[in-house]
PDB file of C-alpha atoms in Angstrom:
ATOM      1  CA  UNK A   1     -65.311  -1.134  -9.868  1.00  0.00           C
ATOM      2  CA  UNK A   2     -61.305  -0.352  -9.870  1.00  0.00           C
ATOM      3  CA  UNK A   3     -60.185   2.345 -12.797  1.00  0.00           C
ATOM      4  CA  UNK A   4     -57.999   0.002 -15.518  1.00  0.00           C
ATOM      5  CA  UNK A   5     -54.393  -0.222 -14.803  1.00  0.00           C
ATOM      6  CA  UNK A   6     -53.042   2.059 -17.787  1.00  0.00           C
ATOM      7  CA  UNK A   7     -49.279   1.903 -18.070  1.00  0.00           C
ATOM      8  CA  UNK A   8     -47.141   4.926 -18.437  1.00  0.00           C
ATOM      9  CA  UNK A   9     -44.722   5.025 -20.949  1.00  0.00           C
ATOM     10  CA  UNK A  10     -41.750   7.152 -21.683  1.00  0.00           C
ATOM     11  CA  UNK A  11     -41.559   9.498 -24.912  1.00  0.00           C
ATOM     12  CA  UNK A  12     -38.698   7.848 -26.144  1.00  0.00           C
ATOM     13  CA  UNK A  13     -41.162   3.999 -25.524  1.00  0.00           C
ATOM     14  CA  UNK A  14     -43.550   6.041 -27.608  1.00  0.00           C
ATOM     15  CA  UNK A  15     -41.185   6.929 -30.293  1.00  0.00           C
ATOM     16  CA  UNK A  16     -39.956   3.836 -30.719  1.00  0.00           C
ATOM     17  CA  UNK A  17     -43.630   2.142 -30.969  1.00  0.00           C
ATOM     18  CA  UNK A  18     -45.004   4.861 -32.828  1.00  0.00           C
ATOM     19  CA  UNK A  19     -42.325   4.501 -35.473  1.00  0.00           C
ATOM     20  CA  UNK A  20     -43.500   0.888 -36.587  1.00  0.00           C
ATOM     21  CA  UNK A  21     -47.169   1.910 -35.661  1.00  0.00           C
ATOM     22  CA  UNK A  22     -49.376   0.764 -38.642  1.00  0.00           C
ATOM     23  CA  UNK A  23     -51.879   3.933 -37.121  1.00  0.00           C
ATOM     24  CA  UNK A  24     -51.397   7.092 -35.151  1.00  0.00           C
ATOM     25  CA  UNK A  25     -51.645   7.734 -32.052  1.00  0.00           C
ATOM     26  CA  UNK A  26     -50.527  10.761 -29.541  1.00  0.00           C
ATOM     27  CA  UNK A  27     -48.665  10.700 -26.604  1.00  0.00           C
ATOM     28  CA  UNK A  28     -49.589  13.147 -23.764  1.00  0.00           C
ATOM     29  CA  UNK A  29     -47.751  13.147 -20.219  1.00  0.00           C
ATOM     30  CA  UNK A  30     -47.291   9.369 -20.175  1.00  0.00           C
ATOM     31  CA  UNK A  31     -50.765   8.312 -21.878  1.00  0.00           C
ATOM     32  CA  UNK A  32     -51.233   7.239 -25.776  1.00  0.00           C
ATOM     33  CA  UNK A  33     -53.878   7.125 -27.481  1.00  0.00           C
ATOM     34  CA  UNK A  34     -55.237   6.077 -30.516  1.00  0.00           C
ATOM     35  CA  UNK A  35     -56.150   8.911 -33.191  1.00  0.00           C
ATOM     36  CA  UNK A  36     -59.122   8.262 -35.205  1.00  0.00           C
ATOM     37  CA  UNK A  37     -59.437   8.685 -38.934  1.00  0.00           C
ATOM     38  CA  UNK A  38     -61.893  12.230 -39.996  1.00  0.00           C
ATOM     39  CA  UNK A  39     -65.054  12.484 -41.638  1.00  0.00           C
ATOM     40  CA  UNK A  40     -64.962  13.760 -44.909  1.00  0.00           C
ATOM     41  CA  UNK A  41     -65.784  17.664 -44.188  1.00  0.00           C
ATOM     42  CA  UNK A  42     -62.664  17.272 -41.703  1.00  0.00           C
ATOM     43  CA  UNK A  43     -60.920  15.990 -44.795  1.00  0.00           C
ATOM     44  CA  UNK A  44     -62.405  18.456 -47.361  1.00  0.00           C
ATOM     45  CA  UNK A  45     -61.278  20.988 -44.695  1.00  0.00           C
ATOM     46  CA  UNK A  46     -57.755  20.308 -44.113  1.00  0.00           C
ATOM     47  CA  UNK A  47     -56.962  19.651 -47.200  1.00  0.00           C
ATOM     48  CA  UNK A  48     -58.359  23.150 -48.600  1.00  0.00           C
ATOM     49  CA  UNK A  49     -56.566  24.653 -46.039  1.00  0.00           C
ATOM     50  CA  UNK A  50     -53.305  22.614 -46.994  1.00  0.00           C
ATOM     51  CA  UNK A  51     -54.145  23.711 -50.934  1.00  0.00           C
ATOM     52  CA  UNK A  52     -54.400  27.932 -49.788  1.00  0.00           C
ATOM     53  CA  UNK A  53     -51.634  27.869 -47.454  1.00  0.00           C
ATOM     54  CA  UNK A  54     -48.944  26.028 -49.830  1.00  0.00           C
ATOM     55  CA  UNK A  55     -50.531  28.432 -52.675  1.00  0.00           C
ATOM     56  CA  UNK A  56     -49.575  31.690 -50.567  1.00  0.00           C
ATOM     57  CA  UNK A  57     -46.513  30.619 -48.827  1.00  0.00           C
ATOM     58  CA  UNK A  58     -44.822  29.157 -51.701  1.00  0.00           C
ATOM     59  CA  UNK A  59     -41.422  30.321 -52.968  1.00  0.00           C
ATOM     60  CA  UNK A  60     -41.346  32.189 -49.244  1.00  0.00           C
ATOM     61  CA  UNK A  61     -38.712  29.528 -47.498  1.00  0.00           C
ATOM     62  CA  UNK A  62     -41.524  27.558 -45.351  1.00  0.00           C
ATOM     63  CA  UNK A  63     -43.214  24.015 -45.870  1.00  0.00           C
ATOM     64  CA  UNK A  64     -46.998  23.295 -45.383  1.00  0.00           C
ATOM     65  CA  UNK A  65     -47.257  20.108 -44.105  1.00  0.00           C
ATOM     66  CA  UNK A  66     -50.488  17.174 -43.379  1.00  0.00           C
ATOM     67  CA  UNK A  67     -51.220  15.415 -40.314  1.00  0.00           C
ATOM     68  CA  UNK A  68     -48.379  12.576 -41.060  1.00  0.00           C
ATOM     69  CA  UNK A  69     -45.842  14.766 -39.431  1.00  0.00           C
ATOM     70  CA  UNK A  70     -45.422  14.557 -35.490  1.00  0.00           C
ATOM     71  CA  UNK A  71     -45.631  17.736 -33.744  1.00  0.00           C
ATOM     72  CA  UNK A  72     -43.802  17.580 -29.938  1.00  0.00           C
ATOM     73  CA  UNK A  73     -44.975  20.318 -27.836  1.00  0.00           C
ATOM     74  CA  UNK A  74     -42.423  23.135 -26.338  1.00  0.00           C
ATOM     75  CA  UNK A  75     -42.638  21.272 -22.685  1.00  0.00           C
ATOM     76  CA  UNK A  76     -42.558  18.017 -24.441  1.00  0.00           C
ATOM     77  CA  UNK A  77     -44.763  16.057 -22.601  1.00  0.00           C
ATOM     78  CA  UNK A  78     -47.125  16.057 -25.699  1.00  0.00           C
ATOM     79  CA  UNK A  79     -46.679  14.298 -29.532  1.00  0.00           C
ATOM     80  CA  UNK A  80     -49.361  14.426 -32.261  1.00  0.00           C
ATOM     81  CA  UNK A  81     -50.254  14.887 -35.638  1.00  0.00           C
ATOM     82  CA  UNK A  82     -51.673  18.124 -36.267  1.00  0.00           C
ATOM     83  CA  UNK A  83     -54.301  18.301 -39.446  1.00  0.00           C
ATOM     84  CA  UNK A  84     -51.995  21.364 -40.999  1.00  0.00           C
ATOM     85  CA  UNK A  85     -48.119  22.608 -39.563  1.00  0.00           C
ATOM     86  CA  UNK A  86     -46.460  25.238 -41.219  1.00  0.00           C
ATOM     87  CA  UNK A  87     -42.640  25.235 -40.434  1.00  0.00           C
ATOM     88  CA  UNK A  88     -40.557  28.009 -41.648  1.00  0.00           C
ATOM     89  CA  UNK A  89     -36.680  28.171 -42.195  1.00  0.00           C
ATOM     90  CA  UNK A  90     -34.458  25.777 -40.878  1.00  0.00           C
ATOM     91  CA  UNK A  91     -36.447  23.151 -39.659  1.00  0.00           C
ATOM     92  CA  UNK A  92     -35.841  21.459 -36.032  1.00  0.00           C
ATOM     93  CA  UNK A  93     -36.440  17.962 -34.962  1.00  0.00           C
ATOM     94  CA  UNK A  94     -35.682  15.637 -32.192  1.00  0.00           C
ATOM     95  CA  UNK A  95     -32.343  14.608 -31.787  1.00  0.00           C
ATOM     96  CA  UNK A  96     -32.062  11.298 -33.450  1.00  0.00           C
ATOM     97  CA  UNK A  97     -36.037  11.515 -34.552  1.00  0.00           C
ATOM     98  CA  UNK A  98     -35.653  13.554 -37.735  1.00  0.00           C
ATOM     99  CA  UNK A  99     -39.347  12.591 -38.339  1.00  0.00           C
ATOM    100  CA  UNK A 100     -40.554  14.246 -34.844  1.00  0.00           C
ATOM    101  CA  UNK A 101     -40.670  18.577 -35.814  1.00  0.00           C
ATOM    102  CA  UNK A 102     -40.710  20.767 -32.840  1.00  0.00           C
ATOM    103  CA  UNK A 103     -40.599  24.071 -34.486  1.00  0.00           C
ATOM    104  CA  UNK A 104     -44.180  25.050 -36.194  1.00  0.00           C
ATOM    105  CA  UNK A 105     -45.089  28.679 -36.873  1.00  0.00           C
ATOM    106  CA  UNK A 106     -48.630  27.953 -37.534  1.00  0.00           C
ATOM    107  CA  UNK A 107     -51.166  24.619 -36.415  1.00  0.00           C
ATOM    108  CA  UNK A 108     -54.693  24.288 -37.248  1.00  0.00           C
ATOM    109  CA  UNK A 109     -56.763  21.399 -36.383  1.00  0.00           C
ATOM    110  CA  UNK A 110     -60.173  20.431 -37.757  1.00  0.00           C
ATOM    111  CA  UNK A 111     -62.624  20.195 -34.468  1.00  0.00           C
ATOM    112  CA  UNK A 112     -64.289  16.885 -34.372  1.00  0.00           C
ATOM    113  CA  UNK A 113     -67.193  15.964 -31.801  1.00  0.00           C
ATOM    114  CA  UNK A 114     -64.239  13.469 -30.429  1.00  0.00           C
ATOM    115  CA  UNK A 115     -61.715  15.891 -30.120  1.00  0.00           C
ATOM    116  CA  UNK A 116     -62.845  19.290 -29.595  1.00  0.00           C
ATOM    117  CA  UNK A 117     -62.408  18.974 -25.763  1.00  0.00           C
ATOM    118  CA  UNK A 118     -58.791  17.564 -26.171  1.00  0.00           C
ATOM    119  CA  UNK A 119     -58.314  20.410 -28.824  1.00  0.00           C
ATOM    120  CA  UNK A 120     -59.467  23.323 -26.667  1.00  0.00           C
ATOM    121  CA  UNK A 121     -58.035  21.888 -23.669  1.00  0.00           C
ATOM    122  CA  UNK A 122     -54.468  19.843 -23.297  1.00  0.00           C
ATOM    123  CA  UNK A 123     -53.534  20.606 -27.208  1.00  0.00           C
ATOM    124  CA  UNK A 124     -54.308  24.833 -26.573  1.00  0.00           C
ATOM    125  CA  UNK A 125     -52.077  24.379 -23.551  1.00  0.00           C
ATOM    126  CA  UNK A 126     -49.129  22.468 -25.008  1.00  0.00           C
ATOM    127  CA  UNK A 127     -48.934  24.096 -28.514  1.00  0.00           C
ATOM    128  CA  UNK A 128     -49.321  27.896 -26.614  1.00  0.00           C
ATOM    129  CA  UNK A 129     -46.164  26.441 -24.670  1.00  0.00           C
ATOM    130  CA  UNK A 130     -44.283  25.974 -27.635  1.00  0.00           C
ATOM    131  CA  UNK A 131     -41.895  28.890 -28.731  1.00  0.00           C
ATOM    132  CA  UNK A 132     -42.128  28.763 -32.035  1.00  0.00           C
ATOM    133  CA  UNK A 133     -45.250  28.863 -32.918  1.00  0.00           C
ATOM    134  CA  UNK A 134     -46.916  31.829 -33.952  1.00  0.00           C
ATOM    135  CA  UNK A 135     -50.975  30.834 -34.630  1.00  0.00           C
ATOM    136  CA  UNK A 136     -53.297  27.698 -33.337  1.00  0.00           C
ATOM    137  CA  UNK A 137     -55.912  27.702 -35.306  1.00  0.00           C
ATOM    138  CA  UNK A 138     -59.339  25.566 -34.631  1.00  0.00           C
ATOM    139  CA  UNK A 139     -61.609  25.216 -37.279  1.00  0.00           C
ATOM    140  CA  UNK A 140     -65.324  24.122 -36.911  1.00  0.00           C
ATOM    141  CA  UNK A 141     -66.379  21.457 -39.357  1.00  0.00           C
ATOM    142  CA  UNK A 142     -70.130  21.782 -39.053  1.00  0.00           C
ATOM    143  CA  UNK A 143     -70.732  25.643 -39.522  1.00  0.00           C
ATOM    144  CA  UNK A 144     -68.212  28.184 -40.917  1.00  0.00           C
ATOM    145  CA  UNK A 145     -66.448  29.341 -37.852  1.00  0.00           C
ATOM    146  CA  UNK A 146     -62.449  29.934 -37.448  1.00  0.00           C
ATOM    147  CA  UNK A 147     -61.037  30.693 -33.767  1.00  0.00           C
ATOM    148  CA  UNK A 148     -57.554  32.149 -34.447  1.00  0.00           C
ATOM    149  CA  UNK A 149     -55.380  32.278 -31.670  1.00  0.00           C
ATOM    150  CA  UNK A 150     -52.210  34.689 -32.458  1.00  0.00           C
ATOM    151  CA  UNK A 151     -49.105  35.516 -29.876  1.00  0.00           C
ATOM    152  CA  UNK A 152     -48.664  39.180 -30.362  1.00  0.00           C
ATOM    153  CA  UNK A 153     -45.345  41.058 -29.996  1.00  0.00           C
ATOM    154  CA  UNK A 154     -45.305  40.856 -25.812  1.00  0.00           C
ATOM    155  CA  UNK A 155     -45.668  36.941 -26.120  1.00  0.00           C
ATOM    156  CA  UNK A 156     -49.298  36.985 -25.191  1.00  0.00           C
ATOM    157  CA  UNK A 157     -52.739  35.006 -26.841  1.00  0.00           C
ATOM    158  CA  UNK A 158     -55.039  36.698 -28.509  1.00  0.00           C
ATOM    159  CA  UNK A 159     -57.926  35.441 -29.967  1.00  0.00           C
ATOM    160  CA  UNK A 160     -60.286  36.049 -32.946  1.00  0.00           C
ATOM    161  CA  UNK A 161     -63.129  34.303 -34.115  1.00  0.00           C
ATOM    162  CA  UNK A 162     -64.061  34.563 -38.025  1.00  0.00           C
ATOM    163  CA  UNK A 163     -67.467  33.380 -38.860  1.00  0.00           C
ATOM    164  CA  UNK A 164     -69.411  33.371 -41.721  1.00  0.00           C
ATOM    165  CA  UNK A 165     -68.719  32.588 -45.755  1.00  0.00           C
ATOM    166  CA  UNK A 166     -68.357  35.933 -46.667  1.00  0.00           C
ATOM    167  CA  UNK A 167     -65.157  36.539 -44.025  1.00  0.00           C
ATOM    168  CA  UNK A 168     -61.626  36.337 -44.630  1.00  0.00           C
ATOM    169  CA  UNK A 169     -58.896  34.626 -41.735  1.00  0.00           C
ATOM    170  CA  UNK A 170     -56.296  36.750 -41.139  1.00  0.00           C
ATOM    171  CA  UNK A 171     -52.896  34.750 -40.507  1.00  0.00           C
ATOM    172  CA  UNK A 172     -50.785  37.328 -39.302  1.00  0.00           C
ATOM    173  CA  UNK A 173     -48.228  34.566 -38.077  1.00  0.00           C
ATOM    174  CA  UNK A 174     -47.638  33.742 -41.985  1.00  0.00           C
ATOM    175  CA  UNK A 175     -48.462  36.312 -43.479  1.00  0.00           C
ATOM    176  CA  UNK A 176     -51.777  34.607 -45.429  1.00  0.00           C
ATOM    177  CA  UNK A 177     -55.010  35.234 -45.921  1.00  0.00           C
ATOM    178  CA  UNK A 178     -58.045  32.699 -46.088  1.00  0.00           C
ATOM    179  CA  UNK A 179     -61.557  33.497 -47.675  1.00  0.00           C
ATOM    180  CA  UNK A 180     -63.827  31.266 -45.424  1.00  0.00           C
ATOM    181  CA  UNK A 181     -65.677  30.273 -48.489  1.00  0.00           C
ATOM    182  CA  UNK A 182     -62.162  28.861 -50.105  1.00  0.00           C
ATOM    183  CA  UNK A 183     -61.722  27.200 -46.952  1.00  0.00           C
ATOM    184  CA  UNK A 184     -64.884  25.631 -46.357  1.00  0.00           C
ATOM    185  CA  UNK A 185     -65.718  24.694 -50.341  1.00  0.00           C
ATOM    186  CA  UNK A 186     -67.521  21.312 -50.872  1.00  0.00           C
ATOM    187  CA  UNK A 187     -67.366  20.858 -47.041  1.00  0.00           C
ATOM    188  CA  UNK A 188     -70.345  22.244 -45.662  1.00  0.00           C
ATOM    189  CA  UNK A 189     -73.848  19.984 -45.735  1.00  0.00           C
ATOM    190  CA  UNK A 190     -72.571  17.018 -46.660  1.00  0.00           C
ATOM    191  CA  UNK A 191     -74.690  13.744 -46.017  1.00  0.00           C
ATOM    192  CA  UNK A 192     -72.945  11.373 -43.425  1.00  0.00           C
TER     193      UNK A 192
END
């Protein structure tokens, strides 16, 4: 049986669909596809994260930010809509797309079975590839786990994992800390 005949499109095609879209979807390297809504421990996640980080970071010149802004990567071959962006100072968009903001300091998506290998795979890649930005963060939805990824002063990753209710995550990159147990209230053991 012959693959489907998927057509390539252009970022700029992309943009231009994606800003009448009624859903999401992200472009990567010619390919969209469609993002799917999150469970509600993704949601409880994300937005406890979104609550801590605007908490700590506010009055300090940056804006915490949900997954309705588009993120394109530094080689911009890739556009999405990361669960949290923090974007400090001045911030930088797309010529002509002021709705497109290539300039995070911080990302953090909520793993889902669907997306963890898209996450840890293309997504690491591109947002590591982007100048700006100072932490990736993935966070586990099922068990309290954190994997911080942080480019130290030489340009290169490091990574941490945090794990466990009792730890704290470290975001060096914006100078905020996380108690796991704030970020994973009313999110663990819930009944799909």
């Amino acid at each position: 049986m012959a693959a489907p005949n998927i057509p390539w499109i252009s970022p700029n095609e992309y943009l231009d669909e994606e800003a009448g879209a009624a859903s999401k979807h992200m472009y990567y390297a010619g390919l969209v596809t469609v993002m799917a809504g999150g469970s509600l421990a993704h949601g409880t996640i994300a937005g406890n994260l979104l609550g801590i980080l605007y908490a700590g970071l506010r009055g300090r010149g940056c804006r915490v930010v949900a997954s309705d802004v588009l993120f394109r990567t530094g080689s911009g071959e890739m556009f999405t809509y990361p669960d949290v962006t923090v974007l400090c100072g001045p911030v930088e968009t797309v010529p002509g797309r002021k709705h497109v903001v290539t300039n995070p300091v911080f990302v953090a998506e909520v793993l889902s079975p669907s997306t963890e290998g898209m996450d840890r795979g293309a997504k690491l890649r591109e947002y590591r590839a982007t100048p700006s930005l100072r932490q990736f963060v993935l966070v586990a939805q099922e068990e309290p786990w954190v994997e911080i990824h942080t480019r130290n002063e030489t340009g290169a990753w490091e990574v941490r994992d945090v794990t466990g209710l009792e730890g704290e995550c470290e975001f060096t990159g914006i100078d905020c800390v996380v108690p796991m147990a704030a970020l994973y209230e009313g999110a663990l053991n819930i009944k799909s």
